[in-house]
Amino acid sequence: MIRLLIADDEDLLRGALAALLELEDDLTVTAEAATSTDAVRLAREHRPDIAVLDLEMPPSDGLRAAETIRAELPTQVILVTRHARPGVLRRALSAGVSGFVPKTTPATKLAEIIRAVAAGRRYVDPDIAASALTEGACPLTDRELEVLRASRTGASVNEIAERVHLAPGTVRNYLSAAMAKLGVGSRHAAAHRAWEEGWI
Amino acid sequence: MIRLLIADDEDLLRGALAALLELEDDLTVTAEAATSTDAVRLAREHRPDIAVLDLEMPPSDGLRAAETIRAELPTQVILVTRHARPGVLRRALSAGVSGFVPKTTPATKLAEIIRAVAAGRRYVDPDIAASALTEGACPLTDRELEVLRASRTGASVNEIAERVHLAPGTVRNYLSAAMAKLGVGSRHAAAHRAWEEGWI
DNA sequence: GTCAGCGGATGACAGATGTCATCTGATCAT
DNA sequence: ATGATCAGATGACATCTGTCATCCGCTGAC
């Protein structure tokens, strides 16, 4: 019997998924979590065979939870995501995740994937894998990513500088570098682009 | 027997939901759609009692599909949404939608809501209803919303002007008005804010 | 007719933003 | 210790953006 932890902030999906998987003879859902912190806590407590984690989950995200779980438990992790962006897959794999599944996967296939991962195999959605291989890695430095993240909400240079503890001029330099690398003409376009690619 | 149409672009949720609802004795899923256009087409074809539509669904959105369905069929519509923002509820209700459910609703409760709507009642998530009543309606005009939508990706004034077929100066006027109404200092902040509120 | 009102456009101005060359201080391999 | 390298800062400059007063053409009430 494969013991599962399911974590997703959408009760609707989590509940439906749990019910669906519970129908399978060899699967059982031992814990459900709606937040990334709960996911880690319940994983420690129940030590499930496999944790199915949503990537977009407050307060941090599924990736952080996956890293923590992989670091201290033998539990295998399958990440489920809505925006299946190549950059995210890259990060997930280096965090030791065994499965990477977009939410466009048919529900009936999930049980198979869980069994494959339980048997020690890995599963990565073929479409995402293909685009991850053809696309280059993130060209931005940590600082550049940091200032781009801070500018997501439309903040001014001064506000960003305040937030990341840098001089306004330095912030403009980093933004300028990021914009040049991404080939766009404003920091807002750069932030949007970086978000689309899954880098921030 | 209540006949259902389920539309959601995430196969995972749609499949799990269909399986879950099919378990109920008095419910049956007669059609599934992954796009808003398919949803309308299948609704015309199968004339279900109730259509459960996801709000965030390409190519247009669930709201458009709901409007079309309500305009030509006796089918009742339940909207399911991830970002349960008050502004969206307002638009949904004036489109003749009978149910408004965030994805944070427990899966087990959905069947009850479907039965209530089938019996001629309405269901609106209490939390969203409360905030919709306390919050004011969208203060922005159609044109202001249009230019804000066009600036979502970080476009420059000239690009926006091109996209909405207006003079650059006019675009700046509308943006300026929108920024003043939202109390922010840049169009990007305004666009972000309007998105958060569910207006664009 | 005419006058108010409205969507759209224009032009001028101040301030914010993007670009670039340059400087400082810390780190580090040799 | 010395030269290379790099994160961070600065200042000057051109351009873009936001603000505001104003103007034009159309429509609709009176």
Short mmCIF file of C-alpha atoms (C1' of nucleotides) in Angstrom, two decimals:
data_model
loop_
_atom_site.label_atom_id
_atom_site.label_comp_id
_atom_site.label_asym_id
_atom_site.label_seq_id
_atom_site.Cartn_x
_atom_site.Cartn_y
_atom_site.Cartn_z
CA MET A 1 0.00 0.00 0.00
CA ILE A 2 1.43 3.37 -1.03
CA ARG A 3 0.86 6.07 1.58
CA LEU A 4 0.27 9.59 0.26
CA LEU A 5 0.41 13.17 1.49
CA ILE A 6 -1.54 15.61 -0.66
CA ALA A 7 -0.94 19.34 -0.41
CA ASP A 8 -2.80 21.99 -2.39
CA ASP A 9 -4.28 25.28 -1.28
CA GLU A 10 -7.38 24.70 -3.38
CA ASP A 11 -9.62 22.53 -1.24
CA LEU A 12 -11.66 21.67 -4.29
CA LEU A 13 -8.79 20.09 -6.17
CA ARG A 14 -7.20 18.58 -3.08
CA GLY A 15 -10.44 16.98 -1.96
CA ALA A 16 -11.36 15.71 -5.40
CA LEU A 17 -7.88 14.33 -5.91
CA ALA A 18 -7.84 12.62 -2.54
CA ALA A 19 -11.19 11.01 -3.25
CA LEU A 20 -10.05 9.89 -6.67
CA LEU A 21 -6.78 8.38 -5.47
CA GLU A 22 -8.46 6.74 -2.50
CA LEU A 23 -10.50 4.74 -5.00
CA GLU A 24 -7.34 2.97 -6.14
CA ASP A 25 -6.72 -0.26 -4.25
CA ASP A 26 -3.01 0.24 -3.71
CA LEU A 27 -3.11 3.92 -2.71
CA THR A 28 -4.16 5.59 0.51
CA VAL A 29 -4.17 9.26 1.50
CA THR A 30 -2.78 9.59 5.01
CA ALA A 31 -2.63 13.39 5.22
CA GLU A 32 -3.88 16.53 3.50
CA ALA A 33 -2.36 20.02 3.75
CA ALA A 34 -3.47 23.41 2.47
CA THR A 35 -0.22 25.29 3.11
CA SER A 36 3.46 24.62 2.50
CA THR A 37 4.22 24.77 6.23
CA ASP A 38 1.48 22.26 6.99
CA ALA A 39 2.83 20.05 4.22
CA VAL A 40 6.26 19.92 5.85
CA ARG A 41 4.81 19.41 9.32
CA LEU A 42 2.51 16.58 8.23
CA ALA A 43 5.27 14.95 6.20
CA ARG A 44 7.47 14.82 9.31
CA GLU A 45 4.58 13.46 11.33
CA HIS A 46 3.24 10.80 8.94
CA ARG A 47 6.36 10.04 6.90
CA PRO A 48 4.35 9.15 3.78
CA ASP A 49 5.86 7.22 0.87
CA ILE A 50 5.03 9.99 -1.56
CA ALA A 51 4.13 13.67 -1.16
CA VAL A 52 2.08 15.23 -3.95
CA LEU A 53 2.70 18.98 -3.63
CA ASP A 54 1.18 21.88 -5.48
CA LEU A 55 3.84 24.35 -6.60
CA GLU A 56 1.75 27.48 -6.08
CA MET A 57 0.98 27.27 -2.41
CA PRO A 58 1.18 29.89 0.34
CA PRO A 59 2.93 30.98 2.46
CA SER A 60 6.18 30.14 0.64
CA ASP A 61 5.73 27.63 -2.19
CA GLY A 62 5.75 23.94 -2.93
CA LEU A 63 9.37 24.02 -4.02
CA ARG A 64 10.61 25.14 -0.61
CA ALA A 65 8.50 22.49 1.03
CA ALA A 66 9.89 19.90 -1.40
CA GLU A 67 13.46 20.90 -0.57
CA THR A 68 12.85 20.61 3.15
CA ILE A 69 11.10 17.26 2.85
CA ARG A 70 13.77 15.80 0.56
CA ALA A 71 16.48 17.01 2.93
CA GLU A 72 15.21 15.24 6.01
CA LEU A 73 12.91 12.40 4.93
CA PRO A 74 12.96 9.40 2.58
CA THR A 75 9.64 10.61 1.15
CA GLN A 76 9.55 10.97 -2.64
CA VAL A 77 8.06 14.23 -3.94
CA ILE A 78 5.80 14.80 -6.94
CA LEU A 79 5.26 18.45 -7.84
CA VAL A 80 2.00 19.47 -9.47
CA THR A 81 1.88 22.87 -11.11
CA ARG A 82 -0.48 25.09 -13.02
CA HIS A 83 2.11 27.14 -14.88
CA ALA A 84 4.49 24.48 -16.11
CA ARG A 85 7.46 26.68 -16.89
CA PRO A 86 10.83 25.21 -17.82
CA GLY A 87 12.80 27.29 -15.31
CA VAL A 88 10.75 25.85 -12.49
CA LEU A 89 11.41 22.30 -13.61
CA ARG A 90 15.13 23.01 -13.50
CA ARG A 91 14.85 24.21 -9.91
CA ALA A 92 12.62 21.32 -8.95
CA LEU A 93 14.95 18.66 -10.26
CA SER A 94 17.95 20.08 -8.46
CA ALA A 95 15.84 20.00 -5.30
CA GLY A 96 15.55 16.22 -5.64
CA VAL A 97 11.96 16.05 -6.86
CA SER A 98 10.97 12.73 -8.49
CA GLY A 99 7.89 13.78 -10.41
CA PHE A 100 6.90 16.94 -12.24
CA VAL A 101 3.33 17.10 -13.49
CA PRO A 102 1.35 20.00 -14.99
CA LYS A 103 -2.29 20.32 -14.02
CA THR A 104 -3.21 19.66 -17.63
CA THR A 105 -2.36 16.01 -17.06
CA PRO A 106 -5.43 13.75 -17.18
CA ALA A 107 -6.57 12.82 -13.69
CA THR A 108 -6.55 9.13 -14.54
CA LYS A 109 -2.86 9.26 -15.29
CA LEU A 110 -1.83 10.54 -11.90
CA ALA A 111 -2.22 7.17 -10.20
CA GLU A 112 0.13 5.59 -12.74
CA ILE A 113 2.69 8.32 -12.16
CA ILE A 114 2.47 7.80 -8.41
CA ARG A 115 3.09 4.09 -8.85
CA ALA A 116 6.05 4.74 -11.13
CA VAL A 117 7.63 7.10 -8.60
CA ALA A 118 6.94 4.65 -5.77
CA ALA A 119 8.80 2.03 -7.80
CA GLY A 120 11.85 4.27 -7.83
CA ARG A 121 11.38 5.74 -11.28
CA ARG A 122 11.10 9.40 -12.18
CA TYR A 123 8.38 11.09 -14.15
CA VAL A 124 8.68 14.44 -15.91
CA ASP A 125 6.02 15.78 -18.22
CA PRO A 126 7.42 15.29 -21.74
CA ASP A 127 6.35 18.70 -23.07
CA ILE A 128 7.97 20.60 -20.24
CA ALA A 129 11.08 18.46 -20.40
CA ALA A 130 11.43 19.19 -24.10
CA SER A 131 11.16 22.95 -23.71
CA ALA A 132 13.46 22.89 -20.70
CA LEU A 133 16.11 21.21 -22.82
CA THR A 134 15.80 23.55 -25.76
CA GLU A 135 15.65 26.71 -23.68
CA GLY A 136 18.67 28.20 -22.01
CA ALA A 137 18.96 28.54 -18.28
CA CYS A 138 18.16 31.77 -16.50
CA PRO A 139 20.77 34.36 -17.53
CA LEU A 140 20.12 36.65 -14.56
CA THR A 141 22.21 36.99 -11.43
CA ASP A 142 20.73 36.70 -7.93
CA ARG A 143 20.77 40.45 -7.46
CA GLU A 144 19.07 41.05 -10.77
CA LEU A 145 16.37 38.55 -9.85
CA GLU A 146 15.97 40.20 -6.48
CA VAL A 147 15.34 43.67 -7.86
CA LEU A 148 13.03 42.27 -10.52
CA ARG A 149 11.02 40.47 -7.86
CA ALA A 150 10.74 43.71 -5.91
CA SER A 151 9.50 45.57 -8.98
CA ARG A 152 6.69 43.11 -9.73
CA THR A 153 4.06 45.29 -8.06
CA GLY A 154 4.98 48.40 -10.06
CA ALA A 155 7.14 49.98 -7.39
CA SER A 156 9.42 52.96 -8.16
CA VAL A 157 13.20 52.72 -8.14
CA ASN A 158 13.36 54.32 -4.71
CA GLU A 159 10.87 51.87 -3.25
CA ILE A 160 12.78 48.96 -4.70
CA ALA A 161 16.04 50.35 -3.33
CA GLU A 162 14.43 50.63 0.07
CA ARG A 163 13.16 47.08 -0.09
CA VAL A 164 16.44 45.43 -1.12
CA HIS A 165 18.70 47.72 0.91
CA LEU A 166 20.67 49.15 -2.00
CA ALA A 167 21.30 52.64 -3.34
CA PRO A 168 18.78 53.77 -5.99
CA GLY A 169 21.54 54.12 -8.54
CA THR A 170 22.69 50.56 -7.96
CA VAL A 171 19.16 49.31 -8.38
CA ARG A 172 18.99 51.09 -11.71
CA ASN A 173 22.22 49.45 -12.76
CA TYR A 174 20.94 45.97 -11.96
CA LEU A 175 17.64 46.67 -13.67
CA SER A 176 19.46 48.01 -16.68
CA ALA A 177 21.59 44.87 -16.87
CA ALA A 178 18.55 42.61 -16.55
CA MET A 179 16.70 44.54 -19.23
CA ALA A 180 19.65 44.25 -21.59
CA LYS A 181 19.88 40.49 -21.00
CA LEU A 182 16.17 40.01 -21.64
CA GLY A 183 16.11 42.38 -24.60
CA VAL A 184 13.32 44.60 -23.32
CA GLY A 185 13.04 48.32 -22.75
CA SER A 186 11.61 48.69 -19.26
CA ARG A 187 11.98 47.00 -15.93
CA HIS A 188 8.29 46.18 -15.90
CA ALA A 189 8.58 44.30 -19.17
CA ALA A 190 11.65 42.57 -17.77
CA ALA A 191 9.82 41.54 -14.61
CA HIS A 192 6.89 40.27 -16.65
CA ARG A 193 9.20 38.29 -18.90
CA ALA A 194 11.14 36.79 -16.01
CA TRP A 195 7.89 35.77 -14.40
CA GLU A 196 6.66 34.12 -17.60
CA GLU A 197 9.86 32.12 -17.78
CA GLY A 198 9.49 30.98 -14.20
CA TRP A 199 12.61 32.75 -12.95
CA ILE A 200 11.05 34.85 -10.21
CA MET B 1 -31.04 12.84 -12.31
CA ILE B 2 -29.17 16.15 -12.66
CA ARG B 3 -27.16 16.36 -15.88
CA LEU B 4 -23.88 18.27 -15.68
CA LEU B 5 -21.40 19.95 -18.00
CA ILE B 6 -17.96 20.47 -16.48
CA ALA B 7 -15.50 22.90 -18.02
CA ASP B 8 -11.99 23.56 -16.73
CA ASP B 9 -8.72 23.87 -18.60
CA GLU B 10 -6.90 21.84 -15.97
CA ASP B 11 -7.53 18.23 -16.91
CA LEU B 12 -6.43 17.17 -13.46
CA LEU B 13 -9.14 19.12 -11.66
CA ARG B 14 -11.77 18.52 -14.29
CA GLY B 15 -11.18 14.77 -14.32
CA ALA B 16 -11.04 14.48 -10.54
CA LEU B 17 -14.17 16.57 -10.18
CA ALA B 18 -16.06 14.57 -12.78
CA ALA B 19 -15.12 11.32 -11.08
CA LEU B 20 -16.14 12.69 -7.71
CA LEU B 21 -19.52 13.99 -8.85
CA GLU B 22 -20.23 10.85 -10.84
CA LEU B 23 -20.11 8.96 -7.53
CA GLU B 24 -23.25 10.79 -6.39
CA ASP B 25 -26.42 8.90 -7.20
CA ASP B 26 -28.41 11.86 -8.46
CA LEU B 27 -25.68 13.50 -10.55
CA THR B 28 -24.27 12.56 -13.93
CA VAL B 29 -21.59 14.26 -16.04
CA THR B 30 -22.77 14.39 -19.64
CA ALA B 31 -19.97 16.54 -21.09
CA GLU B 32 -16.49 17.84 -20.30
CA ALA B 33 -14.79 20.84 -21.89
CA ALA B 34 -11.27 22.25 -21.62
CA THR B 35 -11.92 25.59 -23.32
CA SER B 36 -14.62 28.25 -23.12
CA THR B 37 -15.58 27.74 -26.77
CA ASP B 38 -15.96 24.00 -26.24
CA ALA B 39 -18.03 24.71 -23.16
CA VAL B 40 -20.52 26.76 -25.17
CA ARG B 41 -20.58 24.26 -28.01
CA LEU B 42 -21.16 21.28 -25.72
CA ALA B 43 -23.79 23.15 -23.74
CA ARG B 44 -25.75 23.79 -26.94
CA GLU B 45 -25.35 20.17 -27.94
CA HIS B 46 -26.18 18.44 -24.64
CA ARG B 47 -28.37 21.07 -22.98
CA PRO B 48 -27.30 20.06 -19.45
CA ASP B 49 -29.24 21.10 -16.36
CA ILE B 50 -26.20 22.74 -14.86
CA ALA B 51 -22.88 23.94 -16.27
CA VAL B 52 -19.95 24.11 -13.86
CA LEU B 53 -17.49 26.55 -15.46
CA ASP B 54 -14.02 27.55 -14.43
CA LEU B 55 -13.57 31.31 -14.61
CA GLU B 56 -9.94 31.26 -15.76
CA MET B 57 -10.25 29.37 -19.02
CA PRO B 58 -8.79 30.09 -22.46
CA PRO B 59 -9.36 31.36 -25.06
CA SER B 60 -11.71 33.99 -23.60
CA ASP B 61 -12.90 33.16 -20.08
CA GLY B 62 -15.65 31.39 -18.20
CA LEU B 63 -17.63 34.58 -17.77
CA ARG B 64 -18.09 35.06 -21.51
CA ALA B 65 -19.11 31.44 -21.84
CA ALA B 66 -21.55 31.88 -18.97
CA GLU B 67 -23.13 34.91 -20.61
CA THR B 68 -23.59 33.10 -23.90
CA ILE B 69 -25.03 30.00 -22.26
CA ARG B 70 -27.43 31.99 -20.10
CA ALA B 71 -28.56 34.00 -23.11
CA GLU B 72 -29.65 31.06 -25.22
CA LEU B 73 -30.23 28.07 -22.93
CA PRO B 74 -32.21 27.22 -19.78
CA THR B 75 -29.00 25.77 -18.32
CA GLN B 76 -28.04 27.12 -14.88
CA VAL B 77 -24.41 28.18 -14.48
CA ILE B 78 -22.08 27.71 -11.52
CA LEU B 79 -18.79 29.57 -11.76
CA VAL B 80 -15.74 28.16 -10.07
CA THR B 81 -12.77 30.45 -9.61
CA ARG B 82 -9.27 30.44 -8.20
CA HIS B 83 -8.98 34.14 -7.49
CA ALA B 84 -12.29 34.88 -5.83
CA ARG B 85 -12.25 38.63 -6.25
CA PRO B 86 -15.32 40.75 -5.47
CA GLY B 87 -15.29 42.61 -8.79
CA VAL B 88 -15.63 39.34 -10.64
CA LEU B 89 -18.61 38.27 -8.56
CA ARG B 90 -20.35 41.49 -9.47
CA ARG B 91 -19.84 40.80 -13.16
CA ALA B 92 -20.87 37.18 -12.80
CA LEU B 93 -24.15 37.95 -11.07
CA SER B 94 -25.19 40.47 -13.69
CA ALA B 95 -24.47 37.80 -16.29
CA GLY B 96 -27.17 35.62 -14.71
CA VAL B 97 -24.91 33.13 -12.96
CA SER B 98 -26.61 31.06 -10.22
CA GLY B 99 -23.59 29.89 -8.27
CA PHE B 100 -20.24 31.43 -7.43
CA VAL B 101 -17.73 29.15 -5.75
CA PRO B 102 -14.02 29.69 -4.99
CA LYS B 103 -11.68 26.76 -5.43
CA THR B 104 -11.06 26.84 -1.70
CA THR B 105 -14.50 25.31 -1.19
CA PRO B 106 -14.32 21.74 0.14
CA ALA B 107 -14.89 19.23 -2.65
CA THR B 108 -17.59 17.49 -0.66
CA LYS B 109 -19.66 20.64 -0.57
CA LEU B 110 -19.87 21.06 -4.31
CA ALA B 111 -22.49 18.36 -4.76
CA GLU B 112 -24.74 20.12 -2.25
CA ILE B 113 -24.31 23.42 -4.06
CA ILE B 114 -25.19 21.76 -7.36
CA ARG B 115 -28.38 20.33 -5.85
CA ALA B 116 -29.31 23.72 -4.40
CA VAL B 117 -28.90 25.42 -7.76
CA ALA B 118 -30.81 22.64 -9.52
CA ALA B 119 -33.65 23.27 -7.07
CA GLY B 120 -33.78 26.89 -8.25
CA ARG B 121 -31.80 28.44 -5.42
CA ARG B 122 -28.66 30.52 -5.71
CA TYR B 123 -25.36 29.98 -3.98
CA VAL B 124 -22.67 32.59 -3.47
CA ASP B 125 -19.61 32.01 -1.33
CA PRO B 126 -20.28 33.94 1.90
CA ASP B 127 -16.77 35.39 2.20
CA ILE B 128 -16.75 36.80 -1.30
CA ALA B 129 -20.28 38.10 -0.95
CA ALA B 130 -19.32 39.93 2.23
CA SER B 131 -16.30 41.63 0.70
CA ALA B 132 -18.23 42.44 -2.47
CA LEU B 133 -20.80 44.28 -0.36
CA THR B 134 -18.29 46.22 1.69
CA GLU B 135 -16.06 47.13 -1.23
CA GLY B 136 -16.97 49.74 -3.77
CA ALA B 137 -17.46 48.88 -7.40
CA CYS B 138 -14.75 49.38 -9.97
CA PRO B 139 -14.19 53.14 -10.34
CA LEU B 140 -12.52 52.85 -13.74
CA THR B 141 -14.09 53.55 -17.11
CA ASP B 142 -13.97 51.05 -19.98
CA ARG B 143 -11.19 52.97 -21.71
CA GLU B 144 -9.13 53.14 -18.55
CA LEU B 145 -9.51 49.41 -18.08
CA GLU B 146 -8.55 48.85 -21.68
CA VAL B 147 -5.27 50.74 -21.47
CA LEU B 148 -4.47 49.12 -18.13
CA ARG B 149 -5.03 45.70 -19.63
CA ALA B 150 -2.70 46.60 -22.48
CA SER B 151 -0.01 47.73 -20.05
CA ARG B 152 0.00 44.49 -18.06
CA THR B 153 3.05 43.14 -19.87
CA GLY B 154 5.17 46.22 -19.23
CA ALA B 155 4.59 47.83 -22.61
CA SER B 156 5.58 51.45 -23.28
CA VAL B 157 3.01 54.19 -23.88
CA ASN B 158 3.59 53.99 -27.63
CA GLU B 159 3.04 50.25 -27.72
CA ILE B 160 -0.15 50.60 -25.72
CA ALA B 161 -1.34 53.36 -28.04
CA GLU B 162 -0.67 51.11 -31.00
CA ARG B 163 -2.57 48.24 -29.41
CA VAL B 164 -5.70 50.18 -28.47
CA HIS B 165 -5.69 52.47 -31.53
CA LEU B 166 -5.36 55.75 -29.67
CA ALA B 167 -2.85 58.61 -29.73
CA PRO B 168 0.00 58.22 -27.22
CA GLY B 169 -1.03 61.41 -25.46
CA THR B 170 -4.56 60.13 -25.00
CA VAL B 171 -3.25 56.91 -23.55
CA ARG B 172 -1.26 58.90 -21.05
CA ASN B 173 -4.36 60.83 -20.09
CA TYR B 174 -6.35 57.67 -19.42
CA LEU B 175 -3.47 56.14 -17.51
CA SER B 176 -3.11 59.29 -15.49
CA ALA B 177 -6.81 59.26 -14.63
CA ALA B 178 -6.67 55.60 -13.63
CA MET B 179 -3.61 56.18 -11.48
CA ALA B 180 -5.29 59.08 -9.73
CA LYS B 181 -8.40 56.99 -9.02
CA LEU B 182 -6.34 54.13 -7.62
CA GLY B 183 -4.01 56.40 -5.68
CA VAL B 184 -0.77 55.06 -7.12
CA GLY B 185 2.16 56.68 -8.87
CA SER B 186 2.77 54.60 -11.97
CA ARG B 187 0.71 52.79 -14.54
CA HIS B 188 2.37 49.53 -13.65
CA ALA B 189 1.31 49.85 -10.05
CA ALA B 190 -2.18 50.76 -11.27
CA ALA B 191 -2.34 47.71 -13.53
CA HIS B 192 -1.15 45.49 -10.71
CA ARG B 193 -3.73 46.94 -8.35
CA ALA B 194 -6.57 46.62 -10.86
CA TRP B 195 -5.60 43.02 -11.45
CA GLU B 196 -5.57 42.28 -7.72
CA GLU B 197 -9.06 43.69 -7.43
CA GLY B 198 -10.32 41.57 -10.29
CA TRP B 199 -11.08 44.46 -12.59
CA ILE B 200 -8.94 43.49 -15.54
"C1'" DG C 1 -29.80 77.09 -33.47
"C1'" DT C 2 -26.87 76.75 -29.56
"C1'" DC C 3 -24.96 75.32 -25.71
"C1'" DA C 4 -23.27 71.75 -22.49
"C1'" DG C 5 -21.05 67.54 -22.29
"C1'" DC C 6 -17.97 63.99 -23.75
"C1'" DG C 7 -14.35 61.23 -26.14
"C1'" DG C 8 -10.19 62.08 -28.00
"C1'" DA C 9 -5.92 64.82 -29.08
"C1'" DT C 10 -2.18 68.18 -28.33
"C1'" DG C 11 1.70 70.56 -26.22
"C1'" DA C 12 4.51 72.09 -22.41
"C1'" DC C 13 6.65 71.14 -18.19
"C1'" DA C 14 8.82 68.64 -14.09
"C1'" DG C 15 10.29 64.62 -12.44
"C1'" DA C 16 11.40 59.63 -13.01
"C1'" DT C 17 13.83 56.25 -15.65
"C1'" DG C 18 17.46 53.94 -18.50
"C1'" DT C 19 22.39 54.23 -20.06
"C1'" DC C 20 26.99 54.63 -19.44
"C1'" DA C 21 31.57 55.74 -17.78
"C1'" DT C 22 33.84 55.87 -13.67
"C1'" DC C 23 35.17 55.31 -8.69
"C1'" DT C 24 35.63 52.79 -4.22
"C1'" DG C 25 36.55 49.14 -1.26
"C1'" DA C 26 36.73 44.28 -0.37
"C1'" DT C 27 38.31 39.67 -1.70
"C1'" DC C 28 41.43 36.47 -3.47
"C1'" DA C 29 44.75 33.81 -6.19
"C1'" DT C 30 49.54 34.20 -7.24
"C1'" DA D 1 52.06 42.87 -1.89
"C1'" DT D 2 50.16 43.10 -5.92
"C1'" DG D 3 47.22 42.92 -9.57
"C1'" DA D 4 42.64 41.05 -11.03
"C1'" DT D 5 38.04 40.85 -10.13
"C1'" DC D 6 33.63 42.02 -8.45
"C1'" DA D 7 29.64 44.15 -5.71
"C1'" DG D 8 28.14 48.44 -4.92
"C1'" DA D 9 27.89 53.53 -5.57
"C1'" DT D 10 28.00 57.96 -8.06
"C1'" DG D 11 27.05 61.52 -11.47
"C1'" DA D 12 25.85 63.17 -16.06
"C1'" DC D 13 22.98 62.72 -19.90
"C1'" DA D 14 19.02 61.64 -23.06
"C1'" DT D 15 14.63 59.88 -23.01
"C1'" DC D 16 10.29 58.48 -21.17
"C1'" DT D 17 6.44 59.25 -18.13
"C1'" DG D 18 2.88 61.68 -15.50
"C1'" DT D 19 0.35 66.12 -15.02
"C1'" DC D 20 -2.30 69.65 -16.53
"C1'" DA D 21 -4.45 73.17 -19.29
"C1'" DT D 22 -6.43 73.47 -23.55
"C1'" DC D 23 -8.50 72.46 -27.99
"C1'" DC D 24 -11.39 69.93 -31.57
"C1'" DG D 25 -15.45 67.52 -33.33
"C1'" DC D 26 -19.52 65.20 -32.36
"C1'" DT D 27 -24.04 64.38 -30.07
"C1'" DG D 28 -28.12 65.36 -27.70
"C1'" DA D 29 -31.15 68.32 -24.78
"C1'" DC D 30 -33.58 72.55 -24.82
#
